[in-house]
PDB file of C-alpha atoms in Angstrom:
ATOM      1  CA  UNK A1034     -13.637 -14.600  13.246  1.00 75.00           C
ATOM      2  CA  UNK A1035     -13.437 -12.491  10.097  1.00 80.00           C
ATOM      3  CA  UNK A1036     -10.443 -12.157   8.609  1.00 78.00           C
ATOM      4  CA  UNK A1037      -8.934  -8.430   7.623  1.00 76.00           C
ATOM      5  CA  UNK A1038      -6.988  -8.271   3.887  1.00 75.00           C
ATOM      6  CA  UNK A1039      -4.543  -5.299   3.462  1.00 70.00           C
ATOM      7  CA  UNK A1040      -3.972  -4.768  -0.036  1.00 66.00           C
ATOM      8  CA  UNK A1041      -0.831  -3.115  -0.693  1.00 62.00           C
ATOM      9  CA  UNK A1042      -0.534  -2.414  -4.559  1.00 58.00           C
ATOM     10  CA  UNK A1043      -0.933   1.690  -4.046  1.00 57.00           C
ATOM     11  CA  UNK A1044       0.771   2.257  -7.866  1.00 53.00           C
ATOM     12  CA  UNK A1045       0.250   5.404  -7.367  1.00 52.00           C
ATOM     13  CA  UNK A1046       2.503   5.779  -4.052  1.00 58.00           C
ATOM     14  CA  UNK A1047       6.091   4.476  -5.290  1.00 57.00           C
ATOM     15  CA  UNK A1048       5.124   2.383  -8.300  1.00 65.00           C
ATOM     16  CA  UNK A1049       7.964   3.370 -10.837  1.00 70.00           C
ATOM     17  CA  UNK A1050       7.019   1.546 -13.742  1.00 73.00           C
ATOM     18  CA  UNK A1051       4.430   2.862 -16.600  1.00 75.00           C
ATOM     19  CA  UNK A1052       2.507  -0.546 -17.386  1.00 79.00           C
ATOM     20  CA  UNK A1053       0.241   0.251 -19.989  1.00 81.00           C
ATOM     21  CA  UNK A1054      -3.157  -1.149 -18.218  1.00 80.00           C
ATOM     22  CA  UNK A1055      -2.287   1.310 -15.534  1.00 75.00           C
ATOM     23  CA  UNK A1056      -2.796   5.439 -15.649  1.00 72.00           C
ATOM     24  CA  UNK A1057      -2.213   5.834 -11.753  1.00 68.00           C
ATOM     25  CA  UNK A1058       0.660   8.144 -12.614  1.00 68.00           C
ATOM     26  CA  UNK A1059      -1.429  10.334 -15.053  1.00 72.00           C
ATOM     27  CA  UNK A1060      -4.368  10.406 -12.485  1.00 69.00           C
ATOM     28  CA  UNK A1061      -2.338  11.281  -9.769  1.00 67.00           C
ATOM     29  CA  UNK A1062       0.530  13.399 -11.010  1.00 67.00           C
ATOM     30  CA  UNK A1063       2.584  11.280  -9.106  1.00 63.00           C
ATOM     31  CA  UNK A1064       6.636  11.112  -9.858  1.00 62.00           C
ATOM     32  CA  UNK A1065       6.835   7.424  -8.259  1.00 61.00           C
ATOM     33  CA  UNK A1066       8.791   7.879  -5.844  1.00 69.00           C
ATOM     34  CA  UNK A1067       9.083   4.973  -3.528  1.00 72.00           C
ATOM     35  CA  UNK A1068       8.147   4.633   0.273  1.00 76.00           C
ATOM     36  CA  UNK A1069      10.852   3.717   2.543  1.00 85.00           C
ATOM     37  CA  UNK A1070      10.898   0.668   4.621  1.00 88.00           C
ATOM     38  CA  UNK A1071      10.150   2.758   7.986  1.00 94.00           C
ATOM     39  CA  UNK A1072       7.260   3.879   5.681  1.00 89.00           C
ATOM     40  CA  UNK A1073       6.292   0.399   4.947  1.00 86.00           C
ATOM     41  CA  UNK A1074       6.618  -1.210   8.375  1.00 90.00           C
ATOM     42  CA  UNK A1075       4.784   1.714   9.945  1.00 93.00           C
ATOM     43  CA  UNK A1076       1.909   1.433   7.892  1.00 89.00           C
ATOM     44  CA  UNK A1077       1.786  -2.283   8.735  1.00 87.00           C
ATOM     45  CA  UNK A1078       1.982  -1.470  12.262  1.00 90.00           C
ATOM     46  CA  UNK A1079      -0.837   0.747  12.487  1.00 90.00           C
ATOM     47  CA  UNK A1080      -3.256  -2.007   9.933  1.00 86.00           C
ATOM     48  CA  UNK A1081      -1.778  -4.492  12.962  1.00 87.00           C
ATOM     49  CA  UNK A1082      -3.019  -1.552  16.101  1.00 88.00           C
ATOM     50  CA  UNK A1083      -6.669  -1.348  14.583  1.00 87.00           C
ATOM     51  CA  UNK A1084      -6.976  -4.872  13.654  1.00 84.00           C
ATOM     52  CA  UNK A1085      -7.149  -5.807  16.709  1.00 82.00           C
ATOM     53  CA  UNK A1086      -7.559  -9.481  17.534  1.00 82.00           C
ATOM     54  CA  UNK A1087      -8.953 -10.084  14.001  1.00 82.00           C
ATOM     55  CA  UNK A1088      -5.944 -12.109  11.529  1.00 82.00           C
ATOM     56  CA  UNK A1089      -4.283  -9.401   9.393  1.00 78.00           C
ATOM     57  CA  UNK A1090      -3.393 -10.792   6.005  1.00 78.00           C
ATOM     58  CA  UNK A1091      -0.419  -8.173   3.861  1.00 74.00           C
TER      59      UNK A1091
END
């Protein structure tokens, strides 16, 4: 059974920092504001629904 990977670096969707090998917040015009938790564990959730009886590595 194949595996399923969720990456979860999005630097562009809460990242805060400015490294300087990253331009995410130049691309995207983002402000880096951080997801909440319910964000977080919702997003799982729904990686979990449509995984479905494949493993789900976060």
């Amino acid at each position: 059974m194949k595996k399923i990977t969720v990456p979860f670096f999005i630097s562009h969707q809460g990242c805060p920092h400015t490294c300087i090998f990253c331009d995410q917040r130049t691309i995207s015009g983002s402000s880096g504001d951080m997801p909440t938790a319910e964000a977080i564990l919702s997003k799982i959730g729904t990686w979990q629904r449509t995984a479905g009886e494949r493993p789900l590595e976060v």
